[in-house]
Amino acid sequence: MEVLGNYWLRRILVRIASVVVYEGQDTHTGMPVMVLKGAQGTPALGEGVLPLLEETPEAWVLEWPIGAVPLSQYLGVADLERLEHWVGEMARILASLKAQGVSHAPIPELCLVKGKRVWLAGVGLKELSGEPEKALAALARALAGERYPEFPLRQTLERIEAKAEPLEVLFSEPAHVAQKAEALPLETPGQEARPLEEPPSKPEEAPSRLPSASRKVLSVDPVPEASDGQKASQAKETSPPEGKTPSRPRVIRIEEPEEPSFTVVEPPRPRRRSFLLGLLGAVALLGLALLFLRPSSPSRGGYVMEFRTDPPTERAEVFLLEAPEGSRMAPGQLLLTAPGRAEFDQKGVYRLRIRVAGRDPVDYLLEVPGPPLVIKVR
């Protein structure tokens, strides 16, 4: 492990010409940092840009948000719904930088994500100066992989790449809504417009919701929503018959006469009351006896997650780096050697480090509970 000043250089993220980018750590505070060794240029500041901690003649040192991971971990396997949000956030940052006169061409290794947050690193680096439109389109293609034809923003990115539209289209309004509007047929003369209240007979479904086998690799499948048939049946049950006006609800009043037609007699029943009290007491004593005599069984809480390897002959060590709030699992422990299963004590997002012999370790954010995690060794 190399040392540069007050920082450990743990591993190399990417090489860009003469610049070497490291994932590092502050030796004083233990906080993660990104070190750009041999960086040349003027570092830029702004929202969505990794803050600059230190600039020396040898390198730039940038702050690394805790829990963030590089987008290079999602190359070819990114979830299309998450990718749509990431592309919109990156377009917002790139448009803001372009307004400041900074043209930045992002690459996957220098884009960090954590949930819905996105950060760009190396802004102002000479080696990364270029056209942001082409770089953003290439980044989306690399992350979506074989599923790029299904990506909802594909046509919008192609128009932006061809300079037909600006970057602001990606975050000013939903791009997939514009694509659906283009797909609608034009109204011909003499054709009567349909009323706005009439729903379409077959609602369109976004292609990004289609399942694919590639989503099982290092991704979490979304929770299935109610089918269109169920929604239609519910709407049919709640809506009144067509062409009929619902009648006014009938009101039936049942009034109690002021004086009863017979004399109310409530004789005391001491025997029955004492019998009921005795029966309730016996039931209570029986419940207490069962409670104390029941053998105590250890409570088994937690969530079991399955880890697989592809090919199955490979072995991968899975370490815990960070746990969500409320979890008692200690960071730094070895959870398991995949393939196998590991138990987590709380719901939430765990940050894991996966090590395979002969390869660089990879950090991954795992959402618990979820489907089995497949570690593909290429």
Short mmCIF file of C-alpha atoms in Angstrom, two decimals:
data_model
loop_
_atom_site.label_atom_id
_atom_site.label_comp_id
_atom_site.label_asym_id
_atom_site.label_seq_id
_atom_site.Cartn_x
_atom_site.Cartn_y
_atom_site.Cartn_z
CA MET A 1 0.00 0.00 0.00
CA GLU A 2 1.45 3.35 -1.09
CA VAL A 3 1.48 6.49 1.05
CA LEU A 4 1.18 10.04 -0.27
CA GLY A 5 1.54 12.64 2.47
CA ASN A 6 -1.19 12.01 5.05
CA TYR A 7 -3.07 9.55 2.85
CA TRP A 8 -2.96 5.83 2.18
CA LEU A 9 -3.46 4.85 -1.45
CA ARG A 10 -5.48 1.65 -1.07
CA ARG A 11 -6.23 0.70 -4.69
CA ILE A 12 -6.22 2.11 -8.22
CA LEU A 13 -9.62 3.08 -9.62
CA VAL A 14 -8.59 4.12 -13.15
CA ARG A 15 -5.68 5.50 -15.19
CA ILE A 16 -6.35 8.49 -17.45
CA ALA A 17 -3.26 9.27 -19.54
CA SER A 18 -0.65 10.35 -16.98
CA VAL A 19 -3.19 10.66 -14.13
CA VAL A 20 -3.69 7.76 -11.71
CA VAL A 21 -6.85 7.82 -9.57
CA TYR A 22 -6.72 6.03 -6.19
CA GLU A 23 -9.24 5.11 -3.54
CA GLY A 24 -7.46 6.37 -0.43
CA GLN A 25 -7.86 6.95 3.28
CA ASP A 26 -6.87 9.78 5.60
CA THR A 27 -4.29 8.43 8.09
CA HIS A 28 -5.40 10.93 10.78
CA THR A 29 -9.18 10.68 10.62
CA GLY A 30 -9.68 7.35 8.81
CA MET A 31 -12.14 8.98 6.38
CA PRO A 32 -12.18 7.74 2.75
CA VAL A 33 -10.78 10.06 0.10
CA MET A 34 -10.12 10.05 -3.65
CA VAL A 35 -6.59 10.92 -4.73
CA LEU A 36 -5.87 12.08 -8.30
CA LYS A 37 -2.10 11.68 -8.61
CA GLY A 38 -0.55 13.77 -11.37
CA ALA A 39 -3.67 15.92 -11.87
CA GLN A 40 -3.28 19.02 -14.02
CA GLY A 41 -5.83 21.80 -14.38
CA THR A 42 -8.06 23.93 -12.18
CA PRO A 43 -10.45 22.04 -9.87
CA ALA A 44 -14.04 23.25 -10.18
CA LEU A 45 -16.54 23.65 -7.35
CA GLY A 46 -20.29 23.36 -7.34
CA GLU A 47 -23.29 21.29 -6.31
CA GLY A 48 -22.86 17.62 -7.16
CA VAL A 49 -19.06 17.93 -7.45
CA LEU A 50 -16.79 16.13 -4.98
CA PRO A 51 -15.34 18.78 -2.63
CA LEU A 52 -11.60 19.46 -2.83
CA LEU A 53 -9.82 18.75 0.48
CA GLU A 54 -6.25 19.48 -0.55
CA GLU A 55 -4.37 20.48 -3.71
CA THR A 56 -0.63 19.81 -3.95
CA PRO A 57 1.80 19.84 -6.88
CA GLU A 58 1.60 16.05 -6.84
CA ALA A 59 -2.13 15.38 -6.58
CA TRP A 60 -5.68 16.50 -5.85
CA VAL A 61 -7.34 15.05 -2.75
CA LEU A 62 -11.15 14.93 -2.90
CA GLU A 63 -13.69 14.03 -0.22
CA TRP A 64 -15.31 10.58 -0.64
CA PRO A 65 -18.87 10.44 0.79
CA ILE A 66 -19.29 7.53 3.20
CA GLY A 67 -21.20 4.70 1.58
CA ALA A 68 -20.81 5.99 -1.99
CA VAL A 69 -19.57 3.62 -4.71
CA PRO A 70 -18.29 4.23 -8.26
CA LEU A 71 -20.67 3.74 -11.17
CA SER A 72 -18.13 1.36 -12.72
CA GLN A 73 -19.56 -1.37 -10.45
CA TYR A 74 -22.84 -1.20 -12.40
CA LEU A 75 -21.39 -1.48 -15.92
CA GLY A 76 -23.76 -3.58 -18.01
CA VAL A 77 -26.03 -4.49 -15.07
CA ALA A 78 -27.56 -1.18 -13.93
CA ASP A 79 -31.25 -1.11 -13.06
CA LEU A 80 -33.00 0.97 -15.73
CA GLU A 81 -35.20 2.84 -13.23
CA ARG A 82 -32.18 3.86 -11.12
CA LEU A 83 -30.20 4.67 -14.25
CA GLU A 84 -32.96 7.01 -15.43
CA HIS A 85 -32.68 8.97 -12.16
CA TRP A 86 -28.85 9.00 -12.25
CA VAL A 87 -28.80 10.30 -15.83
CA GLY A 88 -31.17 13.13 -14.91
CA GLU A 89 -29.04 14.13 -11.89
CA MET A 90 -25.80 14.05 -13.93
CA ALA A 91 -27.44 16.13 -16.67
CA ARG A 92 -28.40 18.74 -14.05
CA ILE A 93 -24.80 18.90 -12.75
CA LEU A 94 -23.26 19.00 -16.24
CA ALA A 95 -25.63 21.78 -17.35
CA SER A 96 -24.72 23.83 -14.27
CA LEU A 97 -21.00 23.34 -14.97
CA LYS A 98 -21.48 24.25 -18.63
CA ALA A 99 -23.15 27.50 -17.56
CA GLN A 100 -19.95 28.26 -15.59
CA GLY A 101 -17.83 27.62 -18.68
CA VAL A 102 -16.62 24.17 -17.60
CA SER A 103 -17.03 21.32 -20.13
CA HIS A 104 -16.69 18.01 -18.30
CA ALA A 105 -16.89 14.54 -19.85
CA PRO A 106 -17.67 12.08 -17.01
CA ILE A 107 -16.50 8.45 -16.93
CA PRO A 108 -17.96 5.61 -14.77
CA GLU A 109 -14.95 5.33 -12.44
CA LEU A 110 -15.19 9.02 -11.49
CA CYS A 111 -18.95 9.13 -10.83
CA LEU A 112 -20.01 8.16 -7.29
CA VAL A 113 -23.57 7.22 -6.31
CA LYS A 114 -25.30 6.57 -3.00
CA GLY A 115 -29.01 5.89 -3.27
CA LYS A 116 -30.36 8.81 -5.31
CA ARG A 117 -27.32 11.05 -4.75
CA VAL A 118 -24.76 11.49 -7.54
CA TRP A 119 -21.31 13.13 -7.39
CA LEU A 120 -18.84 13.89 -10.19
CA ALA A 121 -15.10 13.69 -9.50
CA GLY A 122 -12.18 15.21 -11.37
CA VAL A 123 -14.13 18.23 -12.64
CA GLY A 124 -11.56 20.65 -14.08
CA LEU A 125 -9.09 17.92 -15.00
CA LYS A 126 -7.56 18.52 -18.43
CA GLU A 127 -7.91 14.87 -19.40
CA LEU A 128 -11.69 14.99 -18.75
CA SER A 129 -12.47 18.16 -20.67
CA GLY A 130 -14.80 17.38 -23.56
CA GLU A 131 -18.39 17.36 -24.74
CA PRO A 132 -20.68 16.41 -21.83
CA GLU A 133 -23.54 15.40 -24.17
CA LYS A 134 -21.59 12.63 -25.90
CA ALA A 135 -20.00 11.50 -22.64
CA LEU A 136 -23.38 11.22 -20.89
CA ALA A 137 -24.87 9.18 -23.75
CA ALA A 138 -21.84 6.85 -23.80
CA LEU A 139 -22.05 6.46 -20.01
CA ALA A 140 -25.73 5.44 -20.19
CA ARG A 141 -25.01 2.89 -22.94
CA ALA A 142 -22.19 1.34 -20.92
CA LEU A 143 -24.29 1.07 -17.74
CA ALA A 144 -27.43 -0.32 -19.41
CA GLY A 145 -25.49 -2.84 -21.51
CA GLU A 146 -27.70 -5.20 -23.52
CA ARG A 147 -30.87 -3.54 -22.15
CA TYR A 148 -30.06 -0.11 -23.60
CA PRO A 149 -32.72 -0.46 -26.37
CA GLU A 150 -35.32 -0.69 -23.54
CA PHE A 151 -33.97 2.41 -21.74
CA PRO A 152 -36.74 5.09 -21.62
CA LEU A 153 -34.29 7.99 -22.18
CA ARG A 154 -32.55 6.39 -25.17
CA GLN A 155 -34.17 8.56 -27.85
CA THR A 156 -33.73 11.72 -25.79
CA LEU A 157 -30.03 10.97 -25.28
CA GLU A 158 -29.57 10.36 -28.99
CA ARG A 159 -31.08 13.77 -29.79
CA ILE A 160 -28.91 15.42 -27.12
CA GLU A 161 -25.83 13.65 -28.48
CA ALA A 162 -26.67 15.00 -31.94
CA LYS A 163 -27.00 18.53 -30.44
CA ALA A 164 -30.69 18.60 -31.42
CA GLU A 165 -31.76 19.26 -27.82
CA PRO A 166 -29.98 20.66 -24.72
CA LEU A 167 -29.15 18.81 -21.53
CA GLU A 168 -31.93 20.65 -19.71
CA VAL A 169 -34.51 18.39 -21.38
CA LEU A 170 -33.47 15.52 -19.09
CA PHE A 171 -34.43 17.29 -15.88
CA SER A 172 -36.90 20.01 -16.93
CA GLU A 173 -39.63 17.46 -17.76
CA PRO A 174 -39.84 13.67 -17.86
CA ALA A 175 -38.26 12.60 -21.13
CA HIS A 176 -40.34 9.43 -21.40
CA VAL A 177 -43.53 11.55 -21.40
CA ALA A 178 -42.23 13.42 -24.42
CA GLN A 179 -41.41 10.14 -26.16
CA LYS A 180 -44.97 8.87 -25.59
CA ALA A 181 -46.37 12.12 -26.98
CA GLU A 182 -44.30 11.64 -30.16
CA ALA A 183 -45.64 8.10 -30.56
CA LEU A 184 -49.31 9.24 -30.53
CA PRO A 185 -50.95 9.44 -34.02
CA LEU A 186 -51.86 12.86 -35.38
CA GLU A 187 -55.56 13.74 -35.50
CA THR A 188 -56.88 13.63 -39.05
CA PRO A 189 -59.47 16.11 -40.41
CA GLY A 190 -63.00 15.11 -39.55
CA GLN A 191 -61.90 12.97 -36.64
CA GLU A 192 -63.63 13.94 -33.45
CA ALA A 193 -61.51 14.49 -30.40
CA ARG A 194 -62.21 12.17 -27.51
CA PRO A 195 -63.17 13.65 -24.16
CA LEU A 196 -60.41 13.93 -21.61
CA GLU A 197 -62.33 11.85 -19.09
CA GLU A 198 -62.33 8.75 -21.32
CA PRO A 199 -59.46 6.45 -20.32
CA PRO A 200 -57.53 4.60 -23.01
CA SER A 201 -58.60 1.02 -23.65
CA LYS A 202 -55.07 -0.36 -23.24
CA PRO A 203 -52.75 1.80 -21.15
CA GLU A 204 -49.17 1.83 -22.32
CA GLU A 205 -46.60 0.22 -20.13
CA ALA A 206 -43.13 1.65 -19.81
CA PRO A 207 -40.51 -0.72 -21.29
CA SER A 208 -38.29 -0.14 -18.28
CA ARG A 209 -40.63 -2.26 -16.13
CA LEU A 210 -40.08 -5.41 -18.18
CA PRO A 211 -38.15 -8.07 -16.24
CA SER A 212 -34.88 -9.39 -17.56
CA ALA A 213 -32.52 -12.10 -16.45
CA SER A 214 -29.59 -9.68 -16.37
CA ARG A 215 -31.22 -7.70 -13.53
CA LYS A 216 -30.55 -10.57 -11.13
CA VAL A 217 -26.84 -9.81 -11.23
CA LEU A 218 -25.91 -7.45 -8.40
CA SER A 219 -29.32 -5.82 -8.37
CA VAL A 220 -32.49 -5.90 -6.39
CA ASP A 221 -35.74 -6.68 -8.19
CA PRO A 222 -38.47 -4.08 -7.56
CA VAL A 223 -41.65 -4.99 -5.68
CA PRO A 224 -44.35 -6.02 -8.23
CA GLU A 225 -47.26 -3.62 -8.55
CA ALA A 226 -50.93 -4.43 -9.02
CA SER A 227 -51.72 -5.60 -12.53
CA ASP A 228 -53.75 -3.50 -14.94
CA GLY A 229 -56.49 -6.14 -14.89
CA GLN A 230 -56.90 -5.84 -11.13
CA LYS A 231 -56.99 -2.03 -11.36
CA ALA A 232 -59.63 -2.21 -14.09
CA SER A 233 -61.76 -4.63 -12.08
CA GLN A 234 -61.56 -2.40 -9.01
CA ALA A 235 -62.55 0.64 -11.05
CA LYS A 236 -65.42 -1.30 -12.57
CA GLU A 237 -66.72 -2.32 -9.16
CA THR A 238 -66.57 1.20 -7.72
CA SER A 239 -68.01 3.05 -10.75
CA PRO A 240 -71.83 3.20 -11.27
CA PRO A 241 -73.43 1.60 -14.38
CA GLU A 242 -73.00 3.66 -17.51
CA GLY A 243 -75.98 5.80 -18.45
CA LYS A 244 -77.68 5.52 -15.01
CA THR A 245 -77.65 8.20 -12.36
CA PRO A 246 -77.11 6.83 -8.86
CA SER A 247 -80.29 7.22 -6.86
CA ARG A 248 -80.44 9.09 -3.58
CA PRO A 249 -79.58 6.81 -0.65
CA ARG A 250 -82.55 5.62 1.33
CA VAL A 251 -82.69 6.46 5.01
CA ILE A 252 -84.38 4.02 7.38
CA ARG A 253 -85.04 5.30 10.87
CA ILE A 254 -85.77 2.95 13.72
CA GLU A 255 -87.07 4.96 16.64
CA GLU A 256 -87.44 3.59 20.11
CA PRO A 257 -90.79 4.38 21.77
CA GLU A 258 -90.62 6.52 24.84
CA GLU A 259 -92.35 3.90 26.97
CA PRO A 260 -91.87 0.16 26.47
CA SER A 261 -94.94 -1.94 25.76
CA PHE A 262 -94.05 -4.27 28.59
CA THR A 263 -92.58 -4.07 32.03
CA VAL A 264 -88.83 -4.60 32.13
CA VAL A 265 -87.81 -6.94 34.91
CA GLU A 266 -84.16 -7.65 35.70
CA PRO A 267 -84.02 -10.25 38.43
CA PRO A 268 -80.67 -10.73 40.14
CA ARG A 269 -78.71 -13.82 39.17
CA PRO A 270 -76.05 -14.30 41.84
CA ARG A 271 -75.41 -17.94 41.05
CA ARG A 272 -74.73 -17.40 37.35
CA ARG A 273 -72.54 -14.36 38.06
CA SER A 274 -70.42 -16.26 40.55
CA PHE A 275 -70.12 -19.15 38.10
CA LEU A 276 -68.85 -16.83 35.36
CA LEU A 277 -66.35 -15.19 37.70
CA GLY A 278 -65.05 -18.60 38.74
CA LEU A 279 -64.74 -19.70 35.13
CA LEU A 280 -62.81 -16.55 34.18
CA GLY A 281 -60.47 -17.03 37.13
CA ALA A 282 -59.79 -20.64 36.11
CA VAL A 283 -59.01 -19.58 32.54
CA ALA A 284 -56.64 -16.89 33.82
CA LEU A 285 -54.81 -19.36 36.08
CA LEU A 286 -54.53 -21.84 33.21
CA GLY A 287 -53.05 -19.16 30.95
CA LEU A 288 -50.48 -18.17 33.57
CA ALA A 289 -49.54 -21.80 34.09
CA LEU A 290 -49.03 -22.35 30.36
CA LEU A 291 -46.98 -19.14 30.17
CA PHE A 292 -44.57 -20.16 32.92
CA LEU A 293 -44.39 -23.86 32.05
CA ARG A 294 -43.77 -23.28 28.32
CA PRO A 295 -40.15 -24.04 27.45
CA SER A 296 -38.28 -20.93 26.44
CA SER A 297 -37.13 -21.09 22.85
CA PRO A 298 -34.43 -18.77 21.53
CA SER A 299 -35.85 -15.99 19.36
CA ARG A 300 -34.62 -16.23 15.86
CA GLY A 301 -34.75 -12.83 14.23
CA GLY A 302 -32.95 -11.52 11.20
CA TYR A 303 -32.98 -11.90 7.47
CA VAL A 304 -31.09 -14.61 5.59
CA MET A 305 -29.56 -13.60 2.25
CA GLU A 306 -28.17 -16.04 -0.29
CA PHE A 307 -24.90 -15.33 -2.12
CA ARG A 308 -24.05 -17.15 -5.34
CA THR A 309 -21.01 -17.14 -7.60
CA ASP A 310 -20.86 -17.36 -11.38
CA PRO A 311 -19.23 -19.75 -12.21
CA PRO A 312 -20.20 -21.74 -9.09
CA THR A 313 -16.65 -23.06 -8.68
CA GLU A 314 -15.35 -19.61 -7.73
CA ARG A 315 -15.01 -18.56 -4.09
CA ALA A 316 -15.57 -14.99 -2.86
CA GLU A 317 -15.06 -13.58 0.63
CA VAL A 318 -17.75 -11.11 1.74
CA PHE A 319 -16.82 -8.57 4.45
CA LEU A 320 -19.13 -6.09 6.21
CA LEU A 321 -18.02 -2.45 5.94
CA GLU A 322 -21.08 -0.53 7.14
CA ALA A 323 -24.43 -1.50 8.67
CA PRO A 324 -27.68 0.54 8.90
CA GLU A 325 -28.87 2.22 12.07
CA GLY A 326 -30.11 -0.18 14.72
CA SER A 327 -27.92 -3.06 13.55
CA ARG A 328 -25.57 -4.74 16.04
CA MET A 329 -23.35 -6.28 13.39
CA ALA A 330 -19.74 -5.14 13.76
CA PRO A 331 -18.07 -3.65 10.64
CA GLY A 332 -14.97 -5.42 9.42
CA GLN A 333 -16.18 -8.98 10.05
CA LEU A 334 -16.17 -11.75 7.48
CA LEU A 335 -19.82 -12.61 6.79
CA LEU A 336 -19.26 -15.69 4.65
CA THR A 337 -17.30 -17.25 1.83
CA ALA A 338 -19.64 -17.41 -1.17
CA PRO A 339 -21.47 -19.40 -2.36
CA GLY A 340 -23.48 -19.60 0.84
CA ARG A 341 -25.89 -17.72 3.08
CA ALA A 342 -25.47 -14.91 5.61
CA GLU A 343 -27.87 -13.60 8.26
CA PHE A 344 -28.52 -9.88 8.81
CA ASP A 345 -30.23 -8.58 11.95
CA GLN A 346 -31.93 -5.48 10.52
CA LYS A 347 -33.58 -4.24 7.36
CA GLY A 348 -31.72 -1.60 5.40
CA VAL A 349 -28.70 -1.05 3.17
CA TYR A 350 -25.41 -2.72 4.05
CA ARG A 351 -22.09 -1.82 2.47
CA LEU A 352 -20.10 -4.95 1.67
CA ARG A 353 -16.62 -5.58 0.30
CA ILE A 354 -16.25 -8.62 -1.96
CA ARG A 355 -12.82 -10.15 -2.43
CA VAL A 356 -11.89 -12.76 -5.04
CA ALA A 357 -8.40 -14.19 -5.25
CA GLY A 358 -6.34 -12.54 -7.98
CA ARG A 359 -8.72 -9.59 -8.46
CA ASP A 360 -9.27 -6.16 -6.97
CA PRO A 361 -11.90 -6.01 -4.20
CA VAL A 362 -15.29 -4.53 -5.04
CA ASP A 363 -17.59 -2.55 -2.72
CA TYR A 364 -21.33 -3.12 -3.06
CA LEU A 365 -24.48 -1.71 -1.43
CA LEU A 366 -26.82 -4.59 -0.51
CA GLU A 367 -30.47 -3.95 0.32
CA VAL A 368 -31.90 -6.39 2.90
CA PRO A 369 -34.25 -8.19 2.45
CA GLY A 370 -33.88 -8.93 -1.23
CA PRO A 371 -33.33 -11.61 -3.88
CA PRO A 372 -30.16 -13.76 -4.03
CA LEU A 373 -26.98 -11.85 -4.91
CA VAL A 374 -24.95 -13.23 -7.82
CA ILE A 375 -21.19 -12.50 -7.81
CA LYS A 376 -20.09 -12.79 -11.41
CA VAL A 377 -16.34 -13.46 -11.73
CA ARG A 378 -15.19 -12.41 -15.18
#
